[in-house]
Coordinates of N, CA and C in Angstrom, one line a residue:
M1 N 66.4 -186.7 -45.9 CA 67.2 -186.5 -44.7 C 66.6 -185.1 -44.1
N2 N 66.5 -185.2 -42.8 CA 65.9 -184.1 -41.9 C 66.9 -183.1 -41.8
C3 N 66.6 -181.9 -42.3 CA 67.6 -180.6 -42.1 C 67.2 -179.8 -40.9
Y4 N 66.2 -180.2 -40.2 CA 65.8 -179.3 -39.1 C 66.8 -179.3 -38.0
P5 N 67.4 -180.4 -37.6 CA 68.3 -180.3 -36.6 C 69.5 -179.3 -37.0
F6 N 69.9 -179.1 -38.2 CA 70.9 -178.1 -38.6 C 70.5 -176.6 -38.3
I7 N 69.2 -176.5 -38.7 CA 68.6 -175.2 -38.4 C 68.5 -174.9 -36.8
E8 N 68.1 -176.0 -36.1 CA 68.1 -175.9 -34.7 C 69.6 -175.5 -34.1
A9 N 70.6 -176.1 -34.7 CA 71.9 -175.8 -34.2 C 72.3 -174.3 -34.5
E10 N 71.9 -173.9 -35.7 CA 72.2 -172.5 -36.1 C 71.3 -171.4 -35.2
K11 N 70.2 -171.9 -34.7 CA 69.4 -171.0 -33.9 C 70.0 -170.9 -32.5
S12 N 70.5 -172.1 -32.0 CA 71.1 -172.0 -30.6 C 72.4 -171.4 -30.5
G13 N 73.0 -171.3 -31.9 CA 74.3 -170.5 -31.9 C 74.0 -169.0 -32.1
N14 N 72.7 -168.5 -31.9 CA 72.3 -167.2 -32.1 C 72.5 -166.6 -33.5
H15 N 72.4 -167.6 -34.4 CA 72.3 -167.2 -35.8 C 71.1 -167.1 -36.5
N16 N 71.0 -166.6 -37.6 CA 69.7 -166.2 -38.2 C 69.0 -167.5 -38.7
V17 N 67.8 -167.7 -38.3 CA 67.0 -168.8 -38.8 C 66.5 -168.7 -40.2
T18 N 66.2 -167.5 -40.5 CA 65.7 -167.2 -41.9 C 66.9 -167.6 -42.9
R19 N 68.0 -167.2 -42.7 CA 69.2 -167.4 -43.6 C 69.5 -168.9 -43.6
A20 N 69.3 -169.6 -42.6 CA 69.5 -171.1 -42.6 C 68.5 -171.7 -43.3
C21 N 67.2 -171.3 -43.3 CA 66.1 -172.0 -44.0 C 66.3 -171.6 -45.5
E22 N 66.9 -170.5 -45.8 CA 67.1 -170.2 -47.2 C 68.2 -171.0 -47.9
L23 N 69.2 -171.3 -47.1 CA 70.3 -172.0 -47.6 C 70.1 -173.5 -47.8
L24 N 69.2 -174.0 -46.9 CA 68.8 -175.4 -46.9 C 67.5 -175.5 -47.7
Q25 N 67.0 -174.4 -48.3 CA 65.8 -174.4 -49.1 C 64.4 -175.0 -48.4
V26 N 64.3 -174.6 -47.3 CA 63.3 -175.1 -46.4 C 62.4 -173.7 -46.0
S27 N 61.1 -173.8 -46.0 CA 60.5 -172.6 -45.6 C 60.5 -172.5 -44.0
R28 N 60.5 -171.3 -43.6 CA 60.4 -171.0 -42.1 C 59.2 -171.6 -41.4
S29 N 58.0 -171.5 -42.1 CA 56.9 -172.0 -41.3 C 56.9 -173.5 -41.4
A30 N 57.6 -174.3 -42.2 CA 57.8 -175.8 -42.2 C 58.8 -176.0 -41.0
Y31 N 59.8 -175.1 -40.8 CA 60.7 -175.5 -39.8 C 60.0 -175.4 -38.2
Y32 N 59.0 -174.3 -38.1 CA 58.4 -174.1 -36.9 C 57.4 -175.1 -36.7
A33 N 56.7 -175.5 -37.7 CA 55.7 -176.6 -37.8 C 56.3 -177.9 -37.1
D34 N 57.4 -178.2 -37.7 CA 58.1 -179.4 -37.3 C 58.5 -179.4 -35.8
R35 N 58.8 -178.1 -35.4 CA 59.3 -178.1 -33.9 C 58.1 -178.1 -33.1
A36 N 56.9 -177.8 -33.5 CA 55.7 -177.8 -32.7 C 55.2 -179.2 -32.7
N37 N 55.3 -180.0 -33.8 CA 54.6 -181.3 -34.1 C 55.6 -182.5 -33.4
P38 N 55.2 -183.2 -32.6 CA 56.2 -184.4 -32.2 C 56.3 -185.5 -33.1
G39 N 55.6 -185.5 -34.2 CA 55.6 -186.4 -35.3 C 54.4 -187.3 -35.4
S40 N 54.2 -187.9 -36.4 CA 52.8 -188.7 -36.7 C 53.0 -189.9 -35.7
P41 N 51.8 -190.5 -35.4 CA 51.9 -191.6 -34.6 C 52.7 -192.8 -35.2
R42 N 52.7 -192.9 -36.6 CA 53.5 -194.0 -37.1 C 55.0 -193.6 -36.8
R43 N 55.3 -192.5 -37.1 CA 56.8 -192.1 -36.9 C 57.3 -192.4 -35.3
R44 N 56.3 -192.0 -34.4 CA 56.6 -192.3 -33.0 C 56.7 -193.7 -32.9
R45 N 55.9 -194.6 -33.4 CA 55.8 -195.8 -33.4 C 57.1 -196.6 -33.9
D46 N 57.5 -196.1 -35.0 CA 58.7 -196.6 -35.7 C 60.0 -196.2 -34.8
I47 N 60.1 -195.1 -34.1 CA 61.2 -194.8 -33.1 C 61.1 -196.0 -32.1
E48 N 60.0 -196.1 -31.6 CA 59.9 -197.0 -30.4 C 60.3 -198.3 -30.8
L49 N 59.9 -199.0 -32.1 CA 60.1 -200.2 -32.6 C 61.7 -200.3 -32.9
T50 N 62.2 -199.1 -33.2 CA 63.7 -199.3 -33.7 C 64.4 -199.4 -32.5
A51 N 64.1 -198.7 -31.4 CA 64.9 -198.9 -30.1 C 64.9 -200.4 -29.7
K52 N 63.6 -201.0 -29.7 CA 63.4 -202.4 -29.3 C 64.2 -203.4 -30.2
I53 N 64.2 -203.0 -31.6 CA 65.0 -203.9 -32.6 C 66.4 -203.9 -32.3
I54 N 66.9 -202.6 -32.0 CA 68.5 -202.6 -31.7 C 68.7 -203.3 -30.4
A55 N 67.7 -203.3 -29.6 CA 68.1 -204.0 -28.2 C 68.1 -205.6 -28.5
I56 N 67.2 -206.1 -29.2 CA 67.2 -207.4 -29.6 C 68.4 -207.7 -30.5
H57 N 68.7 -207.0 -31.4 CA 69.9 -207.2 -32.4 C 71.1 -207.4 -31.5
D58 N 71.4 -206.5 -30.5 CA 72.5 -206.5 -29.7 C 72.6 -207.7 -28.7
E59 N 71.4 -208.0 -28.3 CA 71.4 -209.3 -27.4 C 71.8 -210.4 -28.1
S60 N 71.4 -210.5 -29.5 CA 71.8 -211.6 -30.3 C 73.3 -211.6 -30.9
R61 N 74.2 -210.7 -30.4 CA 75.4 -210.4 -30.9 C 75.5 -210.1 -32.3
Q62 N 74.3 -209.5 -32.9 CA 74.3 -209.0 -34.2 C 74.0 -210.2 -35.1
T63 N 73.4 -211.2 -34.9 CA 73.4 -212.3 -35.7 C 71.9 -212.5 -36.2
Y64 N 70.9 -211.9 -35.5 CA 69.5 -212.1 -35.9 C 69.2 -211.2 -37.0
G65 N 68.4 -211.7 -37.9 CA 67.8 -210.9 -39.0 C 66.4 -210.6 -38.9
S66 N 65.7 -209.9 -39.8 CA 64.4 -209.5 -39.7 C 63.5 -210.7 -39.2
P67 N 63.6 -211.8 -39.8 CA 62.6 -212.8 -39.3 C 62.6 -213.1 -37.8
R68 N 63.8 -213.3 -37.4 CA 64.0 -213.7 -36.0 C 63.7 -212.5 -35.0
I69 N 63.9 -211.4 -35.5 CA 63.6 -210.1 -34.5 C 62.2 -210.0 -34.7
H70 N 61.5 -210.2 -35.9 CA 60.0 -210.0 -36.0 C 59.4 -211.1 -35.0
H71 N 59.9 -212.3 -34.8 CA 59.4 -213.4 -34.0 C 59.7 -212.8 -32.6
E72 N 60.8 -212.4 -32.2 CA 61.1 -211.9 -30.8 C 60.0 -210.8 -30.4
L73 N 59.8 -209.9 -31.3 CA 58.8 -208.8 -31.0 C 57.4 -209.4 -30.8
Q74 N 57.1 -210.3 -31.6 CA 55.7 -211.1 -31.5 C 55.6 -211.6 -30.0
D75 N 56.7 -212.4 -29.7 CA 56.8 -213.0 -28.3 C 56.7 -211.8 -27.2
Q76 N 57.1 -210.7 -27.5 CA 57.0 -209.5 -26.6 C 55.6 -208.8 -26.6
G77 N 54.8 -209.3 -27.5 CA 53.4 -208.7 -27.7 C 53.3 -207.5 -28.5
Q78 N 54.5 -207.3 -29.4 CA 54.5 -206.2 -30.2 C 53.9 -206.6 -31.5
R79 N 53.0 -205.7 -32.3 CA 52.4 -206.0 -33.4 C 52.9 -205.1 -34.6
C80 N 53.7 -205.8 -35.5 CA 54.3 -205.2 -36.8 C 54.6 -206.2 -37.6
S81 N 54.6 -205.9 -38.9 CA 55.0 -206.7 -40.0 C 56.7 -207.0 -40.0
R82 N 56.9 -208.3 -40.7 CA 58.3 -208.5 -40.9 C 59.0 -207.3 -41.9
K83 N 58.2 -206.9 -42.9 CA 58.6 -205.9 -43.8 C 59.0 -204.6 -43.2
R84 N 58.2 -204.3 -42.1 CA 58.4 -203.2 -41.4 C 59.8 -203.2 -40.5
V85 N 60.1 -204.5 -40.0 CA 61.1 -204.7 -39.2 C 62.2 -204.6 -40.2
A86 N 62.3 -205.1 -41.3 CA 63.4 -205.1 -42.3 C 63.6 -203.6 -42.6
R87 N 62.7 -202.9 -42.9 CA 62.8 -201.4 -43.3 C 63.5 -200.7 -42.1
L88 N 63.0 -200.9 -40.8 CA 63.7 -200.2 -39.6 C 65.0 -200.6 -39.5
M89 N 65.3 -202.0 -39.7 CA 66.7 -202.4 -39.5 C 67.6 -201.8 -40.5
R90 N 67.1 -201.7 -41.9 CA 68.0 -201.0 -43.0 C 68.2 -199.4 -42.5
Q91 N 67.3 -198.9 -42.0 CA 67.3 -197.5 -41.6 C 68.3 -197.2 -40.5
A92 N 68.3 -198.2 -39.6 CA 69.3 -198.2 -38.5 C 70.6 -198.8 -38.7
D93 N 70.8 -199.1 -40.0 CA 72.0 -199.8 -40.4 C 72.5 -201.0 -39.6
R94 N 71.4 -201.9 -39.5 CA 71.5 -203.2 -38.6 C 71.4 -204.3 -39.7
Y95 N 72.3 -205.2 -39.7 CA 72.1 -206.5 -40.6 C 72.4 -207.7 -39.9
A96 N 72.0 -208.7 -40.3 CA 72.3 -210.1 -39.6 C 73.8 -210.5 -40.0
R97 N 74.5 -211.1 -39.3 CA 75.7 -211.5 -39.5 C 75.7 -213.1 -39.5
T98 N 75.9 -213.8 -40.6 CA 75.9 -215.2 -40.8 C 77.1 -215.7 -40.6
P99 N 77.2 -216.9 -39.6 CA 78.6 -217.6 -39.6 C 78.9 -218.3 -40.9
R100 N 80.2 -218.2 -41.1 CA 80.7 -218.9 -42.3 C 80.7 -220.4 -42.2
R101 N 80.4 -220.9 -43.2 CA 80.3 -222.4 -43.1 C 81.7 -223.0 -43.2
W102 N 81.8 -224.1 -42.5 CA 83.2 -224.7 -42.6 C 83.1 -226.3 -42.8
K103 N 83.8 -226.6 -43.6 CA 83.5 -228.1 -44.2 C 84.9 -228.8 -44.0
K104 N 84.8 -229.9 -43.3 CA 86.1 -230.8 -43.0 C 86.3 -231.6 -44.4
T105 N 87.3 -231.4 -45.0 CA 87.5 -232.1 -46.3 C 88.4 -233.4 -46.1
T106 N 89.3 -233.4 -45.1 CA 90.2 -234.4 -45.0 C 90.0 -235.1 -43.6
I107 N 89.7 -236.3 -43.5 CA 89.5 -237.0 -42.1 C 90.7 -238.1 -42.2
A108 N 91.5 -237.9 -41.2 CA 92.8 -238.8 -41.1 C 92.3 -239.9 -40.3
D109 N 93.0 -241.0 -40.8 CA 92.7 -242.5 -40.3 C 93.5 -242.6 -39.0
P110 N 93.2 -242.8 -37.9 CA 94.0 -242.9 -36.7 C 94.6 -244.4 -36.7
A111 N 94.1 -245.4 -37.4 CA 94.6 -246.8 -37.4 C 95.5 -246.8 -38.5
A112 N 95.7 -245.9 -39.4 CA 96.6 -246.2 -40.5 C 98.0 -246.2 -40.0
A113 N 99.0 -246.8 -40.7 CA 100.2 -246.9 -40.4 C 101.0 -245.8 -41.0
H114 N 102.0 -245.3 -40.3 CA 102.7 -244.2 -41.0 C 103.6 -244.8 -42.1
R115 N 103.7 -244.1 -43.2 CA 104.4 -244.3 -44.4 C 105.9 -244.1 -44.1
P116 N 106.7 -245.1 -44.4 CA 108.2 -244.8 -44.3 C 108.9 -243.8 -45.3
D117 N 109.9 -243.1 -44.9 CA 110.4 -242.1 -45.9 C 111.6 -242.8 -46.4
L118 N 111.3 -243.2 -47.6 CA 112.3 -244.0 -48.3 C 113.4 -243.2 -48.8
I119 N 113.3 -242.0 -49.1 CA 114.5 -241.3 -49.7 C 115.1 -240.3 -48.7
S120 N 114.7 -240.3 -47.5 CA 115.2 -239.4 -46.5 C 115.0 -238.1 -46.7
R121 N 114.2 -237.5 -47.5 CA 114.1 -236.2 -47.9 C 115.3 -235.6 -48.5
D122 N 116.1 -236.3 -49.3 CA 117.2 -236.1 -49.9 C 116.9 -236.0 -51.7
F123 N 116.6 -234.8 -52.0 CA 116.2 -234.6 -53.3 C 117.5 -234.0 -54.2
T124 N 118.6 -234.1 -53.8 CA 119.8 -233.5 -54.5 C 120.0 -234.5 -55.7
I125 N 120.9 -234.0 -56.7 CA 121.4 -235.0 -57.8 C 122.8 -235.1 -57.7
N126 N 123.2 -236.3 -57.8 CA 124.6 -236.8 -57.7 C 125.3 -236.5 -59.0
P127 N 126.3 -235.5 -58.9 CA 127.0 -235.2 -60.3 C 127.7 -236.4 -60.8
A128 N 128.2 -237.2 -60.0 CA 128.8 -238.5 -60.7 C 128.0 -239.3 -61.5
Q129 N 126.8 -239.4 -61.1 CA 125.8 -240.1 -61.9 C 124.6 -239.2 -62.6
P130 N 125.1 -238.7 -63.8 CA 124.1 -237.9 -64.6 C 122.8 -238.7 -65.0
T131 N 123.0 -239.9 -65.1 CA 121.8 -240.7 -65.6 C 120.8 -241.1 -64.5
A132 N 121.1 -240.7 -63.3 CA 120.2 -240.9 -62.1 C 119.0 -239.7 -61.9
V133 N 119.0 -239.1 -63.1 CA 118.1 -238.0 -63.0 C 116.6 -238.6 -63.2
D134 N 115.7 -238.1 -62.5 CA 114.2 -238.5 -62.6 C 114.1 -240.0 -61.9
T135 N 114.8 -240.3 -60.8 CA 114.7 -241.5 -60.1 C 114.0 -241.3 -58.8
R136 N 113.8 -240.0 -58.3 CA 113.0 -239.9 -57.0 C 112.0 -238.8 -57.4
W137 N 110.8 -239.3 -57.1 CA 109.5 -238.5 -57.4 C 108.8 -238.5 -55.9
C138 N 108.1 -237.1 -55.7 CA 107.3 -237.0 -54.6 C 106.1 -236.2 -55.0
G139 N 105.0 -236.6 -54.5 CA 103.6 -235.8 -54.9 C 102.9 -235.4 -53.7
D140 N 102.1 -234.5 -53.8 CA 101.1 -234.1 -52.9 C 99.9 -233.5 -53.4
I141 N 98.8 -233.5 -52.7 CA 97.6 -233.0 -53.2 C 97.0 -232.0 -52.1
T142 N 96.4 -231.0 -52.5 CA 95.7 -229.9 -51.6 C 94.6 -229.4 -52.2
Y143 N 93.6 -229.0 -51.3 CA 92.2 -228.7 -51.8 C 92.2 -227.1 -51.6
I144 N 91.8 -226.4 -52.6 CA 91.7 -224.9 -52.4 C 90.1 -224.4 -52.6
H145 N 89.6 -223.8 -51.7 CA 88.0 -223.4 -52.0 C 88.0 -222.1 -52.9
T146 N 87.3 -222.2 -54.1 CA 87.2 -221.0 -54.9 C 85.7 -220.7 -55.0
W147 N 85.5 -219.6 -55.7 CA 84.0 -219.2 -55.8 C 83.3 -220.2 -56.8
Q148 N 84.0 -220.9 -57.6 CA 83.4 -221.8 -58.4 C 83.1 -223.3 -57.8
G149 N 83.9 -223.4 -56.7 CA 83.8 -224.7 -56.0 C 85.2 -225.0 -55.5
W150 N 85.6 -226.4 -55.4 CA 86.8 -226.9 -54.7 C 87.8 -227.0 -56.0
L151 N 88.8 -226.6 -55.9 CA 90.1 -226.8 -56.7 C 91.1 -227.7 -56.1
Y152 N 91.4 -228.7 -56.9 CA 92.4 -229.7 -56.5 C 93.7 -229.3 -57.1
L153 N 94.7 -229.2 -56.2 CA 96.0 -228.8 -56.7 C 97.0 -230.0 -56.3
A154 N 97.6 -230.4 -57.6 CA 98.6 -231.7 -57.3 C 99.9 -231.0 -57.6
T155 N 100.9 -231.4 -56.8 CA 102.3 -231.0 -57.1 C 103.2 -232.4 -57.0
V156 N 104.0 -232.2 -57.9 CA 105.0 -233.3 -58.1 C 106.3 -232.7 -58.1
I157 N 107.1 -233.4 -57.2 CA 108.7 -232.9 -57.2 C 109.5 -234.1 -57.5

């Protein structure tokens, strides 16, 4: 992490640069050398590429990953590797967002006839006929997606 902006803030607040450098365990000469040096050519190129990567990532509604962004940069005439694009995306906290896959599990037959409701949804027990228990049965099945795969849940009433 670059601590020089903190020292710069202390200096702009009319505080002692020497004390700030001591607290952050940085030499004063390194702080002043960093202020005088605009950065290495690679660092300046990384800053330029990061700005372009963020622009492309935002245009894609944050769905593009490093391979697609690398391809877009190549189309724009920028020369860089895919690994460099991936590193700069990580440093800028930019990640691809993949859409969730959706699978249709049940397809209704529009030509199928509707089943008649033979018990009229009456599941009560008649106390006058105690032997009439277990004469009305109803069942249903549903699908639940789990991490191990599809779970089939059958219920019987």
